[in-house]
């Protein structure tokens, strides 16, 4: 069975600070991993995805994530937070024709 | 190109009533998925269509939920009768290929059962 754990349901950072959102996964097969973002009153938007190519994946809006098999992790980072990054972020692993999501992390960015 | 469209965006109904949610996938996308997020919990898979056929409906909560995709185009998800615990956000996604490497999500329908 596959599962995803996102550590921290709420994360708060200052504008300009490093953003680090944690995701650990469990998978019996080589995983495909995703980060999605949901801005207020909007749908789910794909930030980035890992599909067994490069372990460091770059996404939109300056975000990136690194796949670490030994740690079963796929943490999302951004060097400098912007106010517009305030949103809810979801990590997901692809199962057989379905996505298994983590519970989500709400990111707050304060001046 | 239009994205995945869901409507209504919001629906408030009373317990016991019926509600039908609609999803229009991206044109040409054979794969259509429904997901649901109950308040404060993770987003969970409901079912998967390939064209008009249900490939996997293992996530459907119970027989009060009925999904259809007649003609392999848009899909509807009907809840009858609605219960309080059905409240949440219902997402639809579509993709041309199986799997989610190129899937696109709609904006979701927020359902509130009172």
Coordinates of N, CA and C in Angstrom, one line a residue:
Chain A
X1 N 0.8 -1.2 0.0 CA 0.0 0.0 0.0 C 0.9 1.2 0.0
X2 N 0.4 2.3 -0.6 CA 1.1 3.6 -0.6 C 0.5 4.6 0.3
X3 N 1.3 5.4 0.9 CA 0.8 6.5 1.8 C 1.7 7.7 1.7
X4 N 1.2 8.8 2.2 CA 1.9 10.0 2.2 C 1.7 10.7 3.6
X5 N 2.8 11.2 4.2 CA 2.7 11.9 5.4 C 3.3 13.3 5.2
X6 N 2.5 14.3 5.5 CA 3.0 15.7 5.5 C 3.2 16.1 6.9
X7 N 4.4 16.5 7.3 CA 4.7 16.9 8.6 C 4.4 18.4 8.8
X8 N 3.4 18.7 9.7 CA 3.0 20.1 9.9 C 1.8 20.4 9.1
X9 N 0.7 20.6 9.8 CA -0.5 21.0 9.0 C -0.5 22.5 8.7
X10 N 0.3 23.3 9.5 CA 0.5 24.7 9.3 C 1.9 25.1 9.5
X11 N 2.4 25.9 8.5 CA 3.7 26.4 8.5 C 3.6 27.9 8.3
X12 N 4.4 28.6 9.1 CA 4.4 30.1 9.0 C 5.8 30.6 8.8
X13 N 6.0 31.4 7.8 CA 7.4 31.9 7.5 C 7.3 33.4 7.3
X14 N 8.4 34.1 7.4 CA 8.4 35.5 7.0 C 8.7 35.7 5.6
X15 N 8.2 36.8 5.0 CA 8.5 37.0 3.6 C 10.0 37.1 3.4
X16 N 10.5 36.4 2.4 CA 12.0 36.4 2.1 C 12.7 35.2 2.8
X17 N 12.0 34.5 3.7 CA 12.6 33.4 4.4 C 12.5 32.1 3.5
X18 N 13.3 31.1 3.9 CA 13.2 29.8 3.3 C 11.9 29.1 3.6
X19 N 11.3 28.5 2.5 CA 10.1 27.7 2.7 C 10.6 26.2 2.6
X20 N 10.1 25.4 3.6 CA 10.4 24.0 3.6 C 9.2 23.3 4.1
X21 N 8.6 22.6 3.2 CA 7.4 21.8 3.5 C 7.8 20.3 3.3
X22 N 7.5 19.5 4.4 CA 8.0 18.1 4.5 C 7.0 17.1 4.0
X23 N 7.5 16.2 3.3 CA 6.6 15.1 2.8 C 7.4 13.8 2.8
X24 N 6.9 12.8 3.4 CA 7.4 11.4 3.4 C 6.4 10.5 2.8
X25 N 6.9 9.5 2.1 CA 6.0 8.6 1.4 C 6.4 7.2 1.8
X26 N 5.4 6.3 1.5 CA 5.6 4.9 1.6 C 5.1 4.3 0.3
X27 N 5.9 3.5 -0.3 CA 5.5 2.9 -1.6 C 6.3 1.6 -1.8
X28 N 5.6 0.5 -2.3 CA 6.2 -0.7 -2.5 C 6.8 -0.8 -3.9
X29 N 6.6 0.2 -4.7 CA 7.1 0.2 -6.1 C 7.7 1.6 -6.2
X30 N 8.6 1.8 -7.2 CA 9.2 3.1 -7.5 C 8.1 4.1 -7.7
X31 N 8.1 5.1 -6.9 CA 7.0 6.1 -6.9 C 7.1 7.2 -7.9
X32 N 5.9 7.6 -8.3 CA 5.8 9.0 -8.9 C 5.3 9.9 -7.8
X33 N 5.9 11.0 -7.7 CA 5.5 11.9 -6.6 C 5.2 13.3 -7.1
X34 N 4.2 13.9 -6.4 CA 3.7 15.2 -6.9 C 3.6 16.2 -5.7
X35 N 3.7 17.5 -6.1 CA 3.3 18.5 -5.2 C 2.2 19.4 -5.9
X36 N 1.1 19.6 -5.2 CA 0.0 20.4 -5.7 C -0.2 21.6 -4.8
X37 N -0.7 22.7 -5.3 CA -1.0 23.9 -4.5 C -2.4 24.3 -4.8
X38 N -3.0 24.7 -3.7 CA -4.4 25.3 -3.8 C -4.4 26.7 -3.2
X39 N -4.5 27.7 -4.1 CA -4.6 29.0 -3.6 C -6.1 29.3 -3.2
X40 N -6.3 30.3 -2.4 CA -7.7 30.5 -1.9 C -8.7 30.6 -3.1
X41 N -9.8 29.9 -2.9 CA -10.9 29.9 -3.9 C -10.5 29.5 -5.3
X42 N -9.4 28.7 -5.4 CA -9.0 28.1 -6.7 C -8.9 26.6 -6.6
X43 N -8.7 26.0 -7.7 CA -8.5 24.5 -7.8 C -7.1 24.1 -7.4
X44 N -6.9 22.8 -7.6 CA -5.5 22.2 -7.4 C -4.7 22.4 -8.7
X45 N -3.5 23.0 -8.4 CA -2.6 23.3 -9.5 C -1.3 22.5 -9.3
X46 N -0.8 21.8 -10.3 CA 0.4 21.1 -10.2 C 1.6 22.0 -10.1
X47 N 2.4 21.8 -9.0 CA 3.6 22.6 -8.8 C 4.8 21.9 -9.5
X48 N 4.9 20.6 -9.2 CA 6.0 19.8 -9.8 C 5.8 18.4 -9.6
X49 N 6.6 17.5 -10.3 CA 6.4 16.1 -10.2 C 7.7 15.4 -10.4
X50 N 7.8 14.3 -9.8 CA 9.0 13.4 -9.9 C 8.5 12.1 -10.6
X51 N 9.2 11.8 -11.7 CA 8.8 10.6 -12.5 C 10.0 9.7 -12.8
X52 N 10.9 9.6 -11.9 CA 12.1 8.8 -11.9 C 13.2 9.3 -12.9
X53 N 13.1 10.5 -13.2 CA 14.2 11.1 -14.0 C 15.2 11.8 -12.9
X54 N 15.4 13.0 -13.1 CA 16.3 13.7 -12.1 C 15.7 13.8 -10.7
X55 N 16.6 13.6 -9.7 CA 16.0 13.5 -8.4 C 15.7 14.9 -7.8
X56 N 16.3 16.0 -8.4 CA 16.0 17.3 -8.0 C 15.0 17.9 -9.1
X57 N 13.8 18.2 -8.7 CA 12.8 18.6 -9.6 C 12.5 20.1 -9.4
X58 N 12.5 20.8 -10.5 CA 12.1 22.2 -10.4 C 10.7 22.4 -10.9
X59 N 10.0 23.3 -10.2 CA 8.6 23.5 -10.5 C 8.3 25.0 -10.9
X60 N 7.1 25.3 -10.8 CA 6.7 26.7 -11.1 C 6.9 27.6 -9.9
X61 N 6.9 28.9 -10.1 CA 7.0 29.8 -9.0 C 8.2 29.7 -8.1
X62 N 9.3 29.1 -8.6 CA 10.5 29.0 -7.9 C 10.6 27.9 -6.9
X63 N 9.7 27.0 -6.9 CA 9.7 25.8 -6.0 C 10.5 24.7 -6.6
X64 N 11.1 23.9 -5.7 CA 11.7 22.7 -6.1 C 11.6 21.6 -5.0
X65 N 11.8 20.4 -5.4 CA 11.7 19.3 -4.5 C 12.8 18.3 -4.8
X66 N 13.3 17.6 -3.8 CA 14.3 16.6 -4.0 C 13.8 15.2 -3.6
X67 N 13.9 14.3 -4.5 CA 13.5 12.9 -4.2 C 14.7 12.2 -3.5
X68 N 14.5 11.7 -2.3 CA 15.5 11.0 -1.6 C 15.0 9.6 -1.2
X69 N 15.5 8.7 -2.0 CA 14.9 7.3 -1.8 C 15.3 6.8 -0.4
X70 N 16.5 7.0 0.1 CA 17.0 6.5 1.3 C 16.2 7.0 2.5
X71 N 15.7 8.2 2.3 CA 14.9 8.9 3.4 C 13.4 8.8 3.1
X72 N 13.0 8.2 2.0 CA 11.6 8.2 1.5 C 11.0 9.5 1.7
X73 N 11.7 10.6 1.2 CA 11.2 11.9 1.3 C 11.1 12.6 0.0
X74 N 10.3 13.7 0.0 CA 10.1 14.5 -1.2 C 9.7 15.9 -0.7
X75 N 10.7 16.5 0.0 CA 10.4 17.8 0.6 C 10.3 18.9 -0.4
X76 N 9.5 19.9 -0.2 CA 9.3 21.0 -1.1 C 10.0 22.2 -0.5
X77 N 10.8 22.9 -1.3 CA 11.5 24.1 -0.8 C 11.4 25.3 -1.8
X78 N 11.6 26.5 -1.3 CA 11.7 27.7 -2.0 C 12.6 28.6 -1.3
X79 N 13.6 29.1 -1.9 CA 14.6 29.9 -1.1 C 14.1 31.1 -0.4
X80 N 13.1 31.8 -1.1 CA 12.7 33.1 -0.5 C 11.2 33.2 -0.7
X81 N 10.5 33.2 0.4 CA 9.0 33.2 0.4 C 8.5 34.5 -0.1
X82 N 7.4 34.5 -0.8 CA 6.7 35.7 -1.2 C 5.3 35.6 -0.7
X83 N 4.7 36.8 -0.4 CA 3.3 36.8 0.1 C 2.4 36.0 -0.7
X84 N 2.6 36.0 -2.0 CA 1.7 35.3 -2.9 C 1.8 33.7 -2.8
X85 N 2.8 33.3 -2.0 CA 2.9 31.8 -1.8 C 2.0 31.3 -0.8
X86 N 1.3 32.1 -0.1 CA 0.3 31.7 0.9 C -0.8 30.9 0.3
X87 N -0.9 29.6 0.7 CA -1.8 28.7 0.1 C -1.7 27.4 0.8
X88 N -2.5 26.4 0.4 CA -2.3 25.0 1.0 C -1.6 24.1 -0.1
X89 N -0.7 23.3 0.4 CA 0.2 22.5 -0.4 C -0.1 21.0 -0.1
X90 N -0.2 20.3 -1.1 CA -0.5 18.8 -1.0 C 0.6 18.0 -1.7
X91 N 1.1 17.1 -1.0 CA 2.0 16.1 -1.5 C 1.2 14.8 -1.9
X92 N 1.6 14.2 -3.0 CA 0.8 13.0 -3.4 C 1.8 12.0 -4.1
X93 N 1.4 10.7 -3.9 CA 2.1 9.6 -4.6 C 1.1 9.0 -5.5
X94 N 1.6 8.6 -6.7 CA 0.7 7.9 -7.6 C 0.6 6.5 -7.4
X95 N -0.6 6.0 -7.1 CA -0.9 4.6 -7.0 C -1.3 4.1 -8.4
X96 N -1.9 3.0 -8.4 CA -2.4 2.4 -9.7 C -3.6 3.2 -10.1
X97 N -3.4 4.1 -11.1 CA -4.5 5.0 -11.6 C -5.2 5.8 -10.6
X98 N -4.5 6.2 -9.5 CA -5.1 7.1 -8.6 C -4.0 7.8 -7.8
X99 N -4.3 8.9 -7.3 CA -3.3 9.7 -6.4 C -3.7 9.5 -5.0
X100 N -2.7 9.3 -4.2 CA -2.9 9.2 -2.7 C -2.2 10.5 -2.1
X101 N -3.1 11.3 -1.5 CA -2.6 12.6 -1.0 C -2.3 12.6 0.5
X102 N -1.4 13.5 0.8 CA -1.2 13.8 2.2 C -2.3 14.7 2.7
X103 N -2.3 15.0 4.0 CA -3.4 15.8 4.6 C -3.3 17.3 4.3
X104 N -2.2 17.7 3.7 CA -2.0 19.1 3.3 C -1.3 19.9 4.3
X105 N -0.6 21.0 3.9 CA 0.1 21.9 4.8 C -0.3 23.3 4.3
X106 N -0.8 24.0 5.3 CA -1.2 25.4 5.0 C 0.0 26.3 5.3
X107 N 0.4 27.1 4.3 CA 1.5 28.0 4.4 C 1.1 29.4 4.6
X108 N 1.5 30.0 5.6 CA 1.2 31.4 5.9 C 2.5 32.2 5.7
X109 N 2.5 33.3 5.0 CA 3.6 34.2 4.8 C 3.3 35.5 5.4
X110 N 4.1 35.9 6.4 CA 3.9 37.2 7.0 C 5.0 38.2 6.7
X111 N 4.6 39.5 6.7 CA 5.6 40.5 6.3 C 6.8 40.6 7.3
Chain B
X1 N -7.1 26.9 -24.6 CA -7.8 25.6 -24.4 C -8.4 25.6 -23.0
X2 N -9.7 25.2 -23.0 CA -10.4 25.2 -21.7 C -9.9 24.2 -20.8
X3 N -9.8 24.4 -19.5 CA -9.4 23.5 -18.5 C -10.5 22.6 -18.1
X4 N -10.3 21.9 -17.0 CA -11.4 21.1 -16.4 C -12.4 22.0 -15.7
X5 N -13.6 21.8 -16.0 CA -14.7 22.7 -15.5 C -15.6 22.0 -14.6
X6 N -15.9 22.5 -13.5 CA -16.8 21.9 -12.6 C -17.9 22.9 -12.2
X7 N -19.1 22.4 -12.1 CA -20.2 23.2 -11.5 C -21.3 22.4 -10.9
X8 N -21.9 23.0 -9.9 CA -21.7 24.3 -9.5 C -20.4 24.5 -8.7
X9 N -20.0 25.7 -8.4 CA -18.8 25.9 -7.6 C -19.1 25.7 -6.1
X10 N -20.4 26.0 -5.8 CA -20.8 25.8 -4.4 C -22.3 25.3 -4.4
X11 N -22.6 24.5 -3.5 CA -23.9 24.0 -3.3 C -24.3 23.8 -1.9
X12 N -25.4 24.3 -1.5 CA -25.8 24.1 -0.1 C -27.2 23.4 -0.2
X13 N -27.3 22.3 0.4 CA -28.6 21.5 0.4 C -28.9 21.0 1.7
X14 N -30.1 20.6 1.9 CA -30.5 20.1 3.2 C -30.3 18.5 3.2
X15 N -30.1 18.0 4.3 CA -30.0 16.6 4.5 C -31.2 15.9 3.9
X16 N -31.0 14.8 3.1 CA -32.0 14.1 2.5 C -32.3 14.5 1.1
X17 N -31.8 15.7 0.7 CA -32.0 16.1 -0.7 C -31.0 15.5 -1.6
X18 N -31.2 15.7 -2.9 CA -30.3 15.2 -3.9 C -29.5 16.3 -4.5
X19 N -28.3 16.0 -4.8 CA -27.4 17.0 -5.5 C -26.7 16.3 -6.6
X20 N -26.5 17.0 -7.7 CA -25.8 16.4 -8.9 C -24.6 17.4 -9.2
X21 N -23.4 16.9 -9.2 CA -22.2 17.7 -9.5 C -21.8 17.3 -10.9
X22 N -21.3 18.3 -11.6 CA -20.9 18.0 -13.0 C -19.5 18.3 -13.2
X23 N -18.8 17.5 -14.1 CA -17.4 17.8 -14.5 C -17.3 17.7 -16.0
X24 N -16.7 18.7 -16.6 CA -16.4 18.7 -18.0 C -14.9 18.6 -18.1
X25 N -14.4 17.5 -18.6 CA -12.9 17.3 -18.7 C -12.4 18.1 -19.9
X26 N -11.1 18.1 -20.0 CA -10.4 18.7 -21.1 C -10.8 17.9 -22.4
X27 N -11.1 18.5 -23.4 CA -11.5 17.8 -24.6 C -10.4 16.8 -25.1
X28 N -10.8 15.6 -25.4 CA -9.9 14.6 -25.8 C -9.3 13.7 -24.7
X29 N -9.6 14.1 -23.4 CA -9.1 13.3 -22.3 C -10.0 12.2 -22.0
X30 N -9.5 11.0 -22.2 CA -10.4 9.8 -21.9 C -10.5 9.5 -20.5
X31 N -9.5 9.9 -19.7 CA -9.4 9.5 -18.3 C -10.0 10.6 -17.4
X32 N -11.0 10.3 -16.6 CA -11.6 11.2 -15.7 C -11.7 10.7 -14.3
X33 N -11.3 11.5 -13.4 CA -11.2 11.0 -12.0 C -12.0 12.0 -11.1
X34 N -12.6 11.4 -10.1 CA -13.3 12.2 -9.0 C -12.6 11.9 -7.7
X35 N -12.4 13.0 -7.0 CA -11.8 13.0 -5.6 C -12.7 13.8 -4.7
X36 N -12.5 13.6 -3.4 CA -13.2 14.4 -2.4 C -12.3 14.7 -1.2
X37 N -12.5 15.9 -0.7 CA -11.9 16.3 0.5 C -12.9 16.7 1.5
X38 N -13.1 15.8 2.5 CA -13.9 16.1 3.6 C -13.2 17.1 4.5
X39 N -13.9 17.9 5.2 CA -13.3 19.0 5.9 C -12.1 18.6 6.8
X40 N -11.0 19.2 6.6 CA -9.8 19.0 7.4 C -9.1 17.7 7.2
X41 N -9.5 16.9 6.2 CA -8.9 15.6 6.0 C -8.2 15.6 4.6
X42 N -7.6 14.5 4.3 CA -6.9 14.4 3.1 C -7.8 14.3 1.9
X43 N -7.3 14.6 0.7 CA -8.1 14.4 -0.5 C -8.1 12.9 -0.8
X44 N -9.3 12.4 -1.1 CA -9.4 10.9 -1.3 C -10.0 10.6 -2.7
X45 N -9.5 9.6 -3.3 CA -9.9 9.1 -4.6 C -11.3 8.5 -4.4
X46 N -12.2 8.8 -5.4 CA -13.5 8.2 -5.4 C -13.6 7.2 -6.6
X47 N -13.4 7.7 -7.8 CA -13.5 6.7 -8.9 C -12.8 7.3 -10.2
X48 N -12.6 6.4 -11.1 CA -11.9 6.6 -12.3 C -12.7 6.1 -13.5
X49 N -12.9 6.9 -14.5 CA -13.5 6.5 -15.8 C -12.4 6.5 -16.9
X50 N -12.5 5.5 -17.8 CA -11.9 5.6 -19.0 C -13.0 5.6 -20.1
X51 N -13.1 6.8 -20.8 CA -14.2 7.0 -21.6 C -15.5 6.9 -20.8
X52 N -16.4 6.0 -21.2 CA -17.7 5.9 -20.4 C -17.6 4.8 -19.4
X53 N -16.5 4.0 -19.3 CA -16.4 2.9 -18.5 C -15.8 3.2 -17.1
X54 N -16.4 2.7 -16.1 CA -15.8 2.8 -14.8 C -14.7 1.8 -14.6
X55 N -13.4 2.3 -14.4 CA -12.3 1.4 -14.3 C -12.1 1.0 -12.8
X56 N -12.3 2.0 -11.9 CA -12.1 1.7 -10.5 C -13.0 2.6 -9.7
X57 N -13.9 2.0 -9.0 CA -14.8 2.8 -8.2 C -14.6 2.4 -6.7
X58 N -13.5 2.0 -6.4 CA -13.2 1.5 -5.0 C -13.3 2.6 -3.9
X59 N -13.2 3.8 -4.3 CA -13.3 4.9 -3.4 C -14.6 5.4 -3.1
X60 N -15.6 5.0 -3.8 CA -17.0 5.5 -3.6 C -17.5 5.1 -2.2
X61 N -17.9 6.0 -1.4 CA -18.2 5.8 0.0 C -19.3 4.8 0.2
X62 N -20.4 4.8 -0.5 CA -21.6 4.0 -0.3 C -22.5 4.1 -1.5
X63 N -23.6 3.4 -1.5 CA -24.5 3.4 -2.7 C -25.4 4.7 -2.8
X64 N -25.1 5.6 -1.9 CA -25.8 6.9 -2.1 C -25.1 7.7 -3.2
X65 N -24.0 7.3 -3.6 CA -23.2 8.0 -4.6 C -23.3 7.3 -6.0
X66 N -23.6 8.0 -7.0 CA -23.7 7.4 -8.3 C -23.0 8.3 -9.3
X67 N -22.0 7.8 -10.0 CA -21.3 8.5 -11.0 C -21.6 8.0 -12.4
X68 N -21.7 8.9 -13.3 CA -22.0 8.5 -14.7 C -21.1 9.3 -15.7
X69 N -20.9 8.7 -16.8 CA -20.1 9.5 -17.9 C -20.7 9.0 -19.2
X70 N -21.9 9.3 -19.5 CA -22.5 8.9 -20.7 C -21.8 9.5 -21.9
X71 N -21.5 8.7 -22.9 CA -20.9 9.1 -24.1 C -19.4 9.5 -23.9
X72 N -18.9 9.3 -22.7 CA -17.5 9.5 -22.5 C -17.0 10.9 -22.5
X73 N -18.0 11.8 -22.3 CA -17.6 13.3 -22.3 C -17.6 13.8 -20.9
X74 N -18.7 14.5 -20.6 CA -18.7 15.0 -19.2 C -19.2 13.9 -18.2
X75 N -19.0 14.2 -17.0 CA -19.4 13.2 -15.9 C -20.2 13.9 -14.9
X76 N -21.1 13.1 -14.3 CA -21.9 13.6 -13.2 C -21.7 12.7 -12.0
X77 N -21.8 13.4 -10.8 CA -21.7 12.6 -9.6 C -23.0 13.0 -8.8
X78 N -23.8 12.1 -8.5 CA -25.1 12.4 -7.8 C -25.0 11.8 -6.4
X79 N -25.5 12.6 -5.5 CA -25.6 12.1 -4.1 C -27.0 12.1 -3.7
X80 N -27.6 10.9 -3.4 CA -29.0 10.8 -3.1 C -29.2 9.7 -2.1
X81 N -29.8 9.9 -1.0 CA -30.0 11.3 -0.3 C -28.7 11.7 0.3
X82 N -28.5 13.0 0.3 CA -27.3 13.6 1.0 C -27.4 13.5 2.5
X83 N -26.2 13.2 3.1 CA -26.1 13.2 4.5 C -25.1 14.3 4.9
X84 N -25.1 14.6 6.2 CA -24.2 15.7 6.7 C -22.7 15.4 6.4
X85 N -22.4 14.1 6.5 CA -20.9 13.8 6.3 C -20.5 13.8 4.9
X86 N -21.4 14.1 4.0 CA -21.0 14.2 2.6 C -20.5 15.6 2.3
X87 N -20.6 16.5 3.2 CA -20.0 17.9 3.0 C -18.5 17.8 2.8
X88 N -18.1 18.6 1.8 CA -16.7 18.7 1.5 C -16.5 19.3 0.1
X89 N -15.3 19.2 -0.4 CA -15.0 19.7 -1.7 C -14.8 18.5 -2.6
X90 N -15.5 18.5 -3.7 CA -15.4 17.4 -4.7 C -14.6 17.9 -5.9
X91 N -13.5 17.2 -6.2 CA -12.6 17.6 -7.3 C -12.7 16.6 -8.4
X92 N -12.6 17.1 -9.6 CA -12.5 16.3 -10.8 C -11.2 16.5 -11.5
X93 N -10.6 15.5 -12.1 CA -9.4 15.7 -12.8 C -9.5 14.9 -14.1
X94 N -8.8 15.3 -15.1 CA -8.8 14.5 -16.4 C -7.4 14.4 -16.9
X95 N -7.1 13.4 -17.7 CA -5.8 13.2 -18.4 C -6.0 12.4 -19.7
X96 N -5.1 12.6 -20.5 CA -5.2 11.9 -21.8 C -4.7 10.5 -21.7
X97 N -3.6 10.4 -20.9 CA -3.0 9.1 -20.6 C -3.4 8.6 -19.2
X98 N -3.4 7.3 -19.0 CA -3.6 6.8 -17.7 C -2.5 7.2 -16.8
X99 N -2.9 7.3 -15.5 CA -2.0 7.8 -14.5 C -2.1 9.3 -14.4
X100 N -1.4 9.9 -13.5 CA -1.6 11.3 -13.2 C -0.4 12.2 -13.6
X101 N 0.5 11.7 -14.4 CA 1.7 12.5 -14.7 C 1.3 13.7 -15.5
X102 N 0.1 13.7 -16.2 CA -0.3 14.8 -17.0 C -1.8 15.1 -16.7
X103 N -2.2 15.0 -15.4 CA -3.6 15.2 -15.1 C -3.8 16.6 -14.7
X104 N -5.0 17.1 -15.0 CA -5.4 18.5 -14.6 C -6.6 18.5 -13.8
X105 N -6.6 19.3 -12.7 CA -7.7 19.3 -11.8 C -8.6 20.5 -12.1
X106 N -9.9 20.3 -11.8 CA -10.8 21.4 -11.8 C -10.8 22.2 -10.5
X107 N -11.6 23.2 -10.4 CA -11.6 24.1 -9.3 C -12.4 23.5 -8.1
X108 N -13.1 22.4 -8.3 CA -13.8 21.8 -7.2 C -15.2 22.3 -7.0
X109 N -16.0 21.5 -6.4 CA -17.4 21.9 -6.0 C -17.4 21.8 -4.5
X110 N -17.7 22.9 -3.8 CA -17.9 22.8 -2.4 C -19.3 22.5 -2.0
X111 N -19.5 21.3 -1.5 CA -20.9 20.9 -1.1 C -21.0 21.0 0.4
X112 N -22.1 21.7 0.8 CA -22.4 21.8 2.2 C -23.8 21.2 2.4
X113 N -23.9 20.2 3.3 CA -25.2 19.6 3.6 C -25.6 20.0 5.0
X114 N -26.7 20.6 5.1 CA -27.2 21.2 6.4 C -28.4 20.5 7.0

